[in-house]
PDB file of C-alpha atoms in Angstrom:
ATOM      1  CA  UNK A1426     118.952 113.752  19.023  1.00 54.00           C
ATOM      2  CA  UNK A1427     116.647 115.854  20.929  1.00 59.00           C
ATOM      3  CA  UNK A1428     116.621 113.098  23.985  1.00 57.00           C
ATOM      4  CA  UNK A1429     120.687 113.130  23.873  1.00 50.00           C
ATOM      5  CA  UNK A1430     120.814 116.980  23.830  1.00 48.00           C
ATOM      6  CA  UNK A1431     117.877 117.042  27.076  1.00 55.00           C
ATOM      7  CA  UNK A1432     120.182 114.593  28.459  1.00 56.00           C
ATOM      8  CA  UNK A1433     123.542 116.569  28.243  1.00 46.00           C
ATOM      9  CA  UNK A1434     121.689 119.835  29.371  1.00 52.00           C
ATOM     10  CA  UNK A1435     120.635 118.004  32.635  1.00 54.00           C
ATOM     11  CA  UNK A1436     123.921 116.519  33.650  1.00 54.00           C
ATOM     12  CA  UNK A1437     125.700 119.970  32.840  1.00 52.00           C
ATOM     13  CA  UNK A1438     122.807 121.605  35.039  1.00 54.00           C
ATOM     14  CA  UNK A1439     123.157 119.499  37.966  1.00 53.00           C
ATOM     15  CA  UNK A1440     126.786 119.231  37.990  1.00 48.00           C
ATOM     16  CA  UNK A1441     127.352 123.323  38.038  1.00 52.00           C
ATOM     17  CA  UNK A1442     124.220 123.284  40.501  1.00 53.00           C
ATOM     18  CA  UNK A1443     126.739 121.346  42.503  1.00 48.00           C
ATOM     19  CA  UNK A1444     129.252 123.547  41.580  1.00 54.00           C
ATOM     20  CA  UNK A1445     128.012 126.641  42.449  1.00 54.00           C
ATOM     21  CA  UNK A1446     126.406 125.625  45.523  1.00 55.00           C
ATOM     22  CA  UNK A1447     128.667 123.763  47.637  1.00 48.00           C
ATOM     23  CA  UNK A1448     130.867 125.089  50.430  1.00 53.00           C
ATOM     24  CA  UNK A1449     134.920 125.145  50.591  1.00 56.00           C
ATOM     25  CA  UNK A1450     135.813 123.372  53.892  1.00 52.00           C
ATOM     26  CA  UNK A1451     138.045 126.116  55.898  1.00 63.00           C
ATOM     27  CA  UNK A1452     140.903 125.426  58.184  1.00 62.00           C
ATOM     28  CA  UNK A1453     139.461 125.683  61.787  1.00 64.00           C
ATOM     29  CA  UNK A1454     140.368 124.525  65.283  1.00 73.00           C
ATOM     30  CA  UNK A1455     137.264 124.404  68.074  1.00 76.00           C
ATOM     31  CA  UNK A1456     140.010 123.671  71.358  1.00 83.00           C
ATOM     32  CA  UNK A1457     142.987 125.366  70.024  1.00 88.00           C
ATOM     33  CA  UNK A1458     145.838 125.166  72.704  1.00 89.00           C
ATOM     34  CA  UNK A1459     146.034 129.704  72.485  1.00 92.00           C
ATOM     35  CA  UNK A1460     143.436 132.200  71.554  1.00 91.00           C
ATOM     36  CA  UNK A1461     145.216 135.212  71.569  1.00 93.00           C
ATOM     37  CA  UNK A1462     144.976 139.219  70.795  1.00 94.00           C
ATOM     38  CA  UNK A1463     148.168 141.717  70.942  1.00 94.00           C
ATOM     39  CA  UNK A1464     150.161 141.839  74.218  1.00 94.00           C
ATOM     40  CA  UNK A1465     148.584 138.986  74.907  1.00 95.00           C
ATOM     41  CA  UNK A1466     151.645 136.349  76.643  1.00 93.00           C
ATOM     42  CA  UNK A1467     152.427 132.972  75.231  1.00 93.00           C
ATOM     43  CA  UNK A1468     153.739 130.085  77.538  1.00 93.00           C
ATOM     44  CA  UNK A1469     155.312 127.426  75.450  1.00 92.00           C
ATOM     45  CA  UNK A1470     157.539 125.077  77.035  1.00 90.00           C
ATOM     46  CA  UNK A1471     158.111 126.941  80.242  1.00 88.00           C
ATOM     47  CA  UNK A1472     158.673 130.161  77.944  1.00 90.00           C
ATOM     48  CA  UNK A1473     157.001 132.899  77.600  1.00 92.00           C
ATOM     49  CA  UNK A1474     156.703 134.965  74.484  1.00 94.00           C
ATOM     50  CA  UNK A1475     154.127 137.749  74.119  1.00 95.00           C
ATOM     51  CA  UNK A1476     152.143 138.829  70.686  1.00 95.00           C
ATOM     52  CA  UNK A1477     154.238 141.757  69.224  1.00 94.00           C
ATOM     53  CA  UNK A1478     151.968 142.454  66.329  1.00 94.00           C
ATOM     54  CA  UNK A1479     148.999 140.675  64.289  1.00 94.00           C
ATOM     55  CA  UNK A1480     148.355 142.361  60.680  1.00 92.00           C
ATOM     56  CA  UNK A1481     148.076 141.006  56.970  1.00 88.00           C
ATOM     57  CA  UNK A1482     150.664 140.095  55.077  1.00 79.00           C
ATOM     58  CA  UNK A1483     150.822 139.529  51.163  1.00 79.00           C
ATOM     59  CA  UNK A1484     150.006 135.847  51.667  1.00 76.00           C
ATOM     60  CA  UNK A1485     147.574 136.473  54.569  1.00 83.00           C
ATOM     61  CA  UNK A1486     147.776 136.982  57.820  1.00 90.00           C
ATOM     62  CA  UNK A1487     150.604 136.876  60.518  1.00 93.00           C
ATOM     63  CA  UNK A1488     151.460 136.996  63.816  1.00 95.00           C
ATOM     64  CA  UNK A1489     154.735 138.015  65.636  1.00 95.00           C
ATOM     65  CA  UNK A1490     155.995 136.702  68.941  1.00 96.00           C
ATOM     66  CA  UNK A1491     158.800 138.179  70.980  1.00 96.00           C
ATOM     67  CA  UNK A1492     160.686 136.499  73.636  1.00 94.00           C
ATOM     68  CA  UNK A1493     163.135 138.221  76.586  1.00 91.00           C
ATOM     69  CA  UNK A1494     165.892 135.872  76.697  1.00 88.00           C
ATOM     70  CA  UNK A1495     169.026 136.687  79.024  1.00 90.00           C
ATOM     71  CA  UNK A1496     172.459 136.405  77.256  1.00 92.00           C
ATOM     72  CA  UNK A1497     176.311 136.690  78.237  1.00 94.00           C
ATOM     73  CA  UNK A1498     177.767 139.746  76.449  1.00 94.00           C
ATOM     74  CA  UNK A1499     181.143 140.480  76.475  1.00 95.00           C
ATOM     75  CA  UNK A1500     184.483 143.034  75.087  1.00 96.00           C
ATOM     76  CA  UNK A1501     187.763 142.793  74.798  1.00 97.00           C
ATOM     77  CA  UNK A1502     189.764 145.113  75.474  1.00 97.00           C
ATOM     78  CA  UNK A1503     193.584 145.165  73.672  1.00 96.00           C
ATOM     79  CA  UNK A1504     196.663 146.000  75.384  1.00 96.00           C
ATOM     80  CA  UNK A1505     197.755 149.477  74.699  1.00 95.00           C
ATOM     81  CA  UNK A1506     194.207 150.398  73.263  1.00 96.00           C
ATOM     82  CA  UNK A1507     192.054 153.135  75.022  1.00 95.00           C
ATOM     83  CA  UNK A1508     188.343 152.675  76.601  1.00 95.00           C
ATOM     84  CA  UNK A1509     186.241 155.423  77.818  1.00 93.00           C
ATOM     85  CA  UNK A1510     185.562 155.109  81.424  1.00 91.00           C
ATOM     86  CA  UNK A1511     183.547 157.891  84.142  1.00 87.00           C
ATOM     87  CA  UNK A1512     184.078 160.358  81.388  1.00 87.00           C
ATOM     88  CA  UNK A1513     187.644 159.702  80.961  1.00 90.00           C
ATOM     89  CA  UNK A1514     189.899 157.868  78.917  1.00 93.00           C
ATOM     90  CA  UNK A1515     192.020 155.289  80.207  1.00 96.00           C
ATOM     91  CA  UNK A1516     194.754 153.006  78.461  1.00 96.00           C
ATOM     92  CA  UNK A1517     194.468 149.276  78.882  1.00 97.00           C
ATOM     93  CA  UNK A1518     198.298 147.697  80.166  1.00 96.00           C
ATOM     94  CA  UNK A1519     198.914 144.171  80.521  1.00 96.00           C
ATOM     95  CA  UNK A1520     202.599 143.157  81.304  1.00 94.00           C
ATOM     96  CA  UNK A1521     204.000 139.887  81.417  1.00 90.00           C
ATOM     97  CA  UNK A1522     203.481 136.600  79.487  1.00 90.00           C
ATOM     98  CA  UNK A1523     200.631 135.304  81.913  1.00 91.00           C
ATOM     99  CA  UNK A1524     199.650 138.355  83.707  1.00 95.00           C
ATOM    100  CA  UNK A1525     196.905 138.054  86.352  1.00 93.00           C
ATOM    101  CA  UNK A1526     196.126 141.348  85.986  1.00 96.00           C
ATOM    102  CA  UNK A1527     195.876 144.758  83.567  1.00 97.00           C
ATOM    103  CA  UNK A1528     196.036 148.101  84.517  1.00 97.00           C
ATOM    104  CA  UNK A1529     193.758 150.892  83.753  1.00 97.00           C
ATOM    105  CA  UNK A1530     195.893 154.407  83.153  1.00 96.00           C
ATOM    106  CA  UNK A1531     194.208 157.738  82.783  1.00 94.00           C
ATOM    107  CA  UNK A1532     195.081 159.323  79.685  1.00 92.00           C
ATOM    108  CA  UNK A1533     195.305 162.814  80.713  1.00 90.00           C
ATOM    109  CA  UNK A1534     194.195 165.991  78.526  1.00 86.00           C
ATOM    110  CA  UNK A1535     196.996 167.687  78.895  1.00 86.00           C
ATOM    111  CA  UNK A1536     195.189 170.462  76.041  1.00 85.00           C
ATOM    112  CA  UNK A1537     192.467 170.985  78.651  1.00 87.00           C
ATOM    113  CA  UNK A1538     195.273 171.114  81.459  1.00 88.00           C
ATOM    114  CA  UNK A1539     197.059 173.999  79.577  1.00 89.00           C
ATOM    115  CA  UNK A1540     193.929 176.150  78.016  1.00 87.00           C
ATOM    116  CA  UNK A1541     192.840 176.209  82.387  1.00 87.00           C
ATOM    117  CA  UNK A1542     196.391 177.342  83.371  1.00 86.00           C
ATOM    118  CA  UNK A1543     196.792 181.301  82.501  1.00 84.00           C
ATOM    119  CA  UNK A1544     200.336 181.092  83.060  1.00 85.00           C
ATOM    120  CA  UNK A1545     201.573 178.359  81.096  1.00 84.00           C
ATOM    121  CA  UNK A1546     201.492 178.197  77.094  1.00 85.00           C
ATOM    122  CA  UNK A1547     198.892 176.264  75.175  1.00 84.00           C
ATOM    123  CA  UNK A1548     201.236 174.007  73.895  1.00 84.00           C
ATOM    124  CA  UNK A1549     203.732 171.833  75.275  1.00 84.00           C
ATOM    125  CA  UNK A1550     207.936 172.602  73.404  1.00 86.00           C
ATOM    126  CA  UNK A1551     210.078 170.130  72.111  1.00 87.00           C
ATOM    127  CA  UNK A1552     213.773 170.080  73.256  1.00 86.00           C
ATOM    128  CA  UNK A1553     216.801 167.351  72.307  1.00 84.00           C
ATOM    129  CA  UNK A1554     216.415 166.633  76.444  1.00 87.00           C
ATOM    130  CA  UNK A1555     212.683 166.131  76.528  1.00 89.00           C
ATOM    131  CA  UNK A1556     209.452 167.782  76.317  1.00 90.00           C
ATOM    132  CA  UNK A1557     208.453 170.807  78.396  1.00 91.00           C
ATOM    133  CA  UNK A1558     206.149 173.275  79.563  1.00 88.00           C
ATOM    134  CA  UNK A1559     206.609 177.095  79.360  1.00 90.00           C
ATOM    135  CA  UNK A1560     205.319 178.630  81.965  1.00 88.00           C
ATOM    136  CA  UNK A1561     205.359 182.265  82.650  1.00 86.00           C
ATOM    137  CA  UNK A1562     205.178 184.019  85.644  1.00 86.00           C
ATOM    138  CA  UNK A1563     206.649 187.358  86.822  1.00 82.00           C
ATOM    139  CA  UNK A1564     207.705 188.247  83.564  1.00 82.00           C
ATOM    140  CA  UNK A1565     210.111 185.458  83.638  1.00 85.00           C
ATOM    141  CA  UNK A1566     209.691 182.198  81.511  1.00 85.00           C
ATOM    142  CA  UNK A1567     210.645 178.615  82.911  1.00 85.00           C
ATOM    143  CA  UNK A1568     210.620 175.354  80.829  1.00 90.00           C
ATOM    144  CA  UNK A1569     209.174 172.796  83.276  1.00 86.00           C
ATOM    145  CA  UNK A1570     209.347 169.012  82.351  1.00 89.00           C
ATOM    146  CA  UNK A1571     206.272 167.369  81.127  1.00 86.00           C
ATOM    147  CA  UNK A1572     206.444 165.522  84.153  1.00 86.00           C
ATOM    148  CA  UNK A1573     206.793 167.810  86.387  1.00 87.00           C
ATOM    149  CA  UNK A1574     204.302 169.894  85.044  1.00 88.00           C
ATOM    150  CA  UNK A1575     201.262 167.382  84.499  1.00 88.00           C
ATOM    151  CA  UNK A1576     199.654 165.404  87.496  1.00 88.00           C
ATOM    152  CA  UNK A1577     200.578 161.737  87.880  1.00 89.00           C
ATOM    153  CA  UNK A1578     198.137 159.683  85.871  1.00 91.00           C
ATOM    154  CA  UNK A1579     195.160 157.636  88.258  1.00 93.00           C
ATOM    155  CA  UNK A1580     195.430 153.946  87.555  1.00 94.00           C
ATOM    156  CA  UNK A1581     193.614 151.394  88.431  1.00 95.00           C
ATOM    157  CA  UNK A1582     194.009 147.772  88.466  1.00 96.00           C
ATOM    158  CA  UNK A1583     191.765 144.487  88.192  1.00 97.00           C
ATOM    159  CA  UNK A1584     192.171 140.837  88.233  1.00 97.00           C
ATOM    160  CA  UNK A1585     190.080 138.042  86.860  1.00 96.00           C
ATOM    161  CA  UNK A1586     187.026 137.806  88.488  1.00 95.00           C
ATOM    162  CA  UNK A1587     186.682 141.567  89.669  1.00 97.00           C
ATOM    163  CA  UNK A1588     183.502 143.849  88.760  1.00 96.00           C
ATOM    164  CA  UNK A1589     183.913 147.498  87.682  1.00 95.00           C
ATOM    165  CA  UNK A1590     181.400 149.915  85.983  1.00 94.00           C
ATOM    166  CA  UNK A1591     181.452 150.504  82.959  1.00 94.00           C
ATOM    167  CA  UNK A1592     179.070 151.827  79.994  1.00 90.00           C
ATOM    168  CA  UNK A1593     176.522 152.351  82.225  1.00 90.00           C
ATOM    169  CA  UNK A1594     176.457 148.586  83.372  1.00 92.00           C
ATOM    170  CA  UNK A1595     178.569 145.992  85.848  1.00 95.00           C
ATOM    171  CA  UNK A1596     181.000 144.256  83.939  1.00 96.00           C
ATOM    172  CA  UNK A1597     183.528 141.446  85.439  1.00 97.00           C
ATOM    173  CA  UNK A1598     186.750 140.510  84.247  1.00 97.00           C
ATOM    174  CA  UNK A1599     186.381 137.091  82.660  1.00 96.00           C
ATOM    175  CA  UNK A1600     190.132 136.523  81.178  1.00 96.00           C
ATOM    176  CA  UNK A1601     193.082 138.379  80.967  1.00 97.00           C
ATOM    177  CA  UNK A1602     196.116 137.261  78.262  1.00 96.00           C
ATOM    178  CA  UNK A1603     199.030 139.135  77.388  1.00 95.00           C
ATOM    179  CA  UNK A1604     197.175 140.507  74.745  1.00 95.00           C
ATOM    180  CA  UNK A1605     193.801 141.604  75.899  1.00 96.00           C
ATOM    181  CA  UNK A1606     191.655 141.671  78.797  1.00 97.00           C
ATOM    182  CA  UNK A1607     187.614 140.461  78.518  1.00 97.00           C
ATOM    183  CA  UNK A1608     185.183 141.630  80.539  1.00 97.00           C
ATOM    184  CA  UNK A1609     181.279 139.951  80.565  1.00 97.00           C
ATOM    185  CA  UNK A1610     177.901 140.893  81.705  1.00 96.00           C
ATOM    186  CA  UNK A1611     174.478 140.156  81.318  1.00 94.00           C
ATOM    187  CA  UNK A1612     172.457 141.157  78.826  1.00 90.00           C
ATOM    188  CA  UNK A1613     168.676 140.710  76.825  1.00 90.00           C
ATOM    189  CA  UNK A1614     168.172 139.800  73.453  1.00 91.00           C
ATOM    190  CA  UNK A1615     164.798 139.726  71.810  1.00 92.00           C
ATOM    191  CA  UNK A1616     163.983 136.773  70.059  1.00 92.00           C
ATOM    192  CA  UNK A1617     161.358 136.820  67.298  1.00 94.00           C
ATOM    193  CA  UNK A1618     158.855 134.119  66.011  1.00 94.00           C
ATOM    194  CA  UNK A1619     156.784 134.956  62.718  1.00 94.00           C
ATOM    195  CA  UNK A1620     153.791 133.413  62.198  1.00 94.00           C
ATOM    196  CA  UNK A1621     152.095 132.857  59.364  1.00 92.00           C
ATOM    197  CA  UNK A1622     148.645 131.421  58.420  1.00 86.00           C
ATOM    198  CA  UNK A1623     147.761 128.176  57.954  1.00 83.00           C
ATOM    199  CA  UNK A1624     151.645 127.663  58.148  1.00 87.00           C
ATOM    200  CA  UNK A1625     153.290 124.803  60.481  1.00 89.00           C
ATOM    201  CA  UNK A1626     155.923 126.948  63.218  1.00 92.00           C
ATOM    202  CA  UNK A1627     158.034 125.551  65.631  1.00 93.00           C
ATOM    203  CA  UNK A1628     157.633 127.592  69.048  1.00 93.00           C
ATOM    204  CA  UNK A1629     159.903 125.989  71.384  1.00 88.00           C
ATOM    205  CA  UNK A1630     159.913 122.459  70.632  1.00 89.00           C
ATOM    206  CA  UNK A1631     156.329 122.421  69.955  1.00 92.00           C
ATOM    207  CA  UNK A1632     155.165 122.187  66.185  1.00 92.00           C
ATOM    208  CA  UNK A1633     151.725 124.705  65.939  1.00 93.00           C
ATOM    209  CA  UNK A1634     149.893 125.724  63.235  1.00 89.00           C
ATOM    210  CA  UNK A1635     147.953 129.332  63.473  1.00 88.00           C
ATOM    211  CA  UNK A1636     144.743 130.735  61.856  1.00 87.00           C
ATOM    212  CA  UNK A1637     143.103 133.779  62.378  1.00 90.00           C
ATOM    213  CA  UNK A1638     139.233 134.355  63.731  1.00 87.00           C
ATOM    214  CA  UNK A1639     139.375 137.638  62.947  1.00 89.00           C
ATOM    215  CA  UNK A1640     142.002 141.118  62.054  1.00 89.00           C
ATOM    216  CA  UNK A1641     143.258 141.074  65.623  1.00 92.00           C
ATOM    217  CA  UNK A1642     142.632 137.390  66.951  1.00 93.00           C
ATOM    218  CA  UNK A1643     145.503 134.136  66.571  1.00 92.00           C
ATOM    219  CA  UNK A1644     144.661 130.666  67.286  1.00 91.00           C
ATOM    220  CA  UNK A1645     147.283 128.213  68.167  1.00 92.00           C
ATOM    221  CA  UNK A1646     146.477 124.642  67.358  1.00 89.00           C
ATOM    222  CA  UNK A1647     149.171 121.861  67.920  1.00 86.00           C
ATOM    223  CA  UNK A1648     146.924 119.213  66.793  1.00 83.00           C
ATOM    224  CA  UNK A1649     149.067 118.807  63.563  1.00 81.00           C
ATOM    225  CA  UNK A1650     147.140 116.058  62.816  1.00 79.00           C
ATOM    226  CA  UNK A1651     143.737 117.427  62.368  1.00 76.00           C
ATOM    227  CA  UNK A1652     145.336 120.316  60.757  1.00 77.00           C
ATOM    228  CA  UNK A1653     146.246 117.979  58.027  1.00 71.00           C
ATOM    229  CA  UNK A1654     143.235 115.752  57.715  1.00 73.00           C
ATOM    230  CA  UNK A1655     141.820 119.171  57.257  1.00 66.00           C
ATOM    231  CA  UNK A1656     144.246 120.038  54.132  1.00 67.00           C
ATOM    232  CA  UNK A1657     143.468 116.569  52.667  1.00 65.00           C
ATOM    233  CA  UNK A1658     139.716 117.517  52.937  1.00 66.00           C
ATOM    234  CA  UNK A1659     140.418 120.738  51.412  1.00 63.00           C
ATOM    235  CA  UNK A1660     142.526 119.408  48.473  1.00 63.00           C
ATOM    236  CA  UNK A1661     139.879 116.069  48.048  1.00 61.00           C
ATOM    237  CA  UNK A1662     136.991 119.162  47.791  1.00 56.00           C
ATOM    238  CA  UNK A1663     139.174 120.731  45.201  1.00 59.00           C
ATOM    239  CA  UNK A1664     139.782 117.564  42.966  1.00 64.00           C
ATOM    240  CA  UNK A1665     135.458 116.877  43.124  1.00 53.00           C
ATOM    241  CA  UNK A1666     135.419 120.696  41.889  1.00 64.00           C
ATOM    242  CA  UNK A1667     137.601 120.246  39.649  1.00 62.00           C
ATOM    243  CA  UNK A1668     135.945 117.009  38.093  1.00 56.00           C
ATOM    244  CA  UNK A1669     132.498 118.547  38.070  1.00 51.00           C
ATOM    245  CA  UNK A1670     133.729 121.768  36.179  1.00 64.00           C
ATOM    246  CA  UNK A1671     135.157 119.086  33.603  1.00 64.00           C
ATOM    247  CA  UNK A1672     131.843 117.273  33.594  1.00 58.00           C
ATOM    248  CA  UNK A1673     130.084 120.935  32.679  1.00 60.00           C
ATOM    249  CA  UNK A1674     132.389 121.712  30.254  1.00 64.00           C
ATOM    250  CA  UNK A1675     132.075 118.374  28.217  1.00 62.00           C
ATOM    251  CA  UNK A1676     128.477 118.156  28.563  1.00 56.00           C
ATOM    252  CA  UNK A1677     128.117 121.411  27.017  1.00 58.00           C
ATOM    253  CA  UNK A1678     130.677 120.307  24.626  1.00 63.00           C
ATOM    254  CA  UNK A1679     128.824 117.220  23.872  1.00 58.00           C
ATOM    255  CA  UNK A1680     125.704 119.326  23.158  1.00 54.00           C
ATOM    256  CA  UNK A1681     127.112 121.786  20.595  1.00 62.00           C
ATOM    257  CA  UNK A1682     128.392 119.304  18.716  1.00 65.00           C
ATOM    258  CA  UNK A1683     125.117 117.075  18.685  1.00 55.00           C
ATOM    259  CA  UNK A1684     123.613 120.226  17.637  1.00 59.00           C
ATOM    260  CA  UNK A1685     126.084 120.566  14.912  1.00 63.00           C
ATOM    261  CA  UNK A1686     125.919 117.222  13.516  1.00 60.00           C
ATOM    262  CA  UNK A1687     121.754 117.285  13.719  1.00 61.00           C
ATOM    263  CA  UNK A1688     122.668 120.235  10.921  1.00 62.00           C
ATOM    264  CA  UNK A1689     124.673 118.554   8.778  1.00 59.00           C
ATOM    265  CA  UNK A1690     122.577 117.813   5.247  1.00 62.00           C
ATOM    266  CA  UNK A1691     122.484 113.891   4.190  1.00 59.00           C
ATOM    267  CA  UNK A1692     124.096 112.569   0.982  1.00 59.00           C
ATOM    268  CA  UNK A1693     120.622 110.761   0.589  1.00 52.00           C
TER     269      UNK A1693
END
């Protein structure tokens, strides 16, 4: 019994000597294809993205990448609706059924027009002939047509393929309907990549997978391949853990109850 018990000991020894001792492979590249710190730019397929941030995550770390990218941008602008232009508002017309042009039309402020002219009244009148303007001067008060009164609205007009400013920007007239008018320009967009650790990413059309040196360090690695014999060394290192945590476990299981049945009185 005492042989049996040495025995057990010694296997469950050596296996969590094992145990306790060996090292967990890590995930590691020696010629990754980007060592990189913030800022740092990226060039992936011809593109270029640049390292917005690296910081920990609740799964580890990460990595984001930006990317530039030049897009069309356009708006449409409705017949009869009203854009802001120079300061000013202007009301889109389009006439006809296939107009090949629209016409901008100041919308004046007539409020502002009155409040500036000491003479006339703040407000315009209402008659069954029309709208006027009472304007007073002399001591005498004349109703002057709205029309009269007010300047001629500016207008201005554009056809496809004509630039004007607008919003702080060049805009061209792309199409014009009966029912709208779109304008176009050139814009950015920024794209974003997140990157996380130990986590296959598509930049581009390149497959990568990242890990991290250090807090402020990325490595790019699109050896995908190696990156997965890696895992499979990993996991096989976890199953041989596994199995001699087992072995431990029975051997000292083995030995209590050798123990116990060395105590157990005879019928004889």
């Amino acid at each position: 019994m005492a042989v049996y018990v040495a025995l057990f000991v010694l296997i469950a020894g050596g296996a969590g000597v094992l145990t306790a001792t060996a090292e967990s492979p890590e995930i590691g590249f020696e010629n990754p294809d980007f060592e990189v710190s913030e800022n740092d730019t990226v060039e992936v397929d011809g593109e270029s993205y640049t390292v917005a941030g690296i910081s920990e995550g609740e799964d580890g770390m990460m990595g984001t990448l930006e990317q530039e990218e030049t897009v069309e941008r356009s708006e449409t602008w409705e017949n009869e609706s009203t854009i802001e232009l120079d300061d000013r508002e202007w009301r889109v017309e389009i006439t006809g059924d296939e107009p090949s042009e629209f016409t901008l039309v100041e919308v004046l402020d007539r409020e502002a027009i009155l409040e500036e002219d000491d003479s006339a009244d703040n407000e315009t009148i209402e008659r069954d002939d029309g709208e006027y303007v009472a304007v007073t001067e002399d001591n005498e008060t004349t109703l002057v047509p709205v029309d009269e009164y007010f300047p001629a609205p500016e207008e201005q007009s554009y056809a496809t393929g004509d630039s004007l400013e607008y919003d702080d920007r060049t805009v061209t007239v792309d199409e014009i309907t009966a029912d709208q008018a779109v304008v176009v320009w050139e814009g950015t967009q920024t794209n974003t990549v997140e990157i996380e650790e130990e986590t296959p990413v598509t930049i581009g059309e390149t497959e990568f997978v990242a890990t991290f040196p250090d807090d402020s360090t990325m490595a790019l690695s699109s050896d995908i391949e190696g990156y997965e014999a890696q895992v499979a060394e990993i996991d096989q290192f976890d199953q041989y853990t596994d199995g001699l945590t087992r072995v431990v476990v029975l051997a000292f299981l083995s030995v209590l109850l050798l123990l116990a049945a060395a105590f157990v009185p005879t019928r004889y």
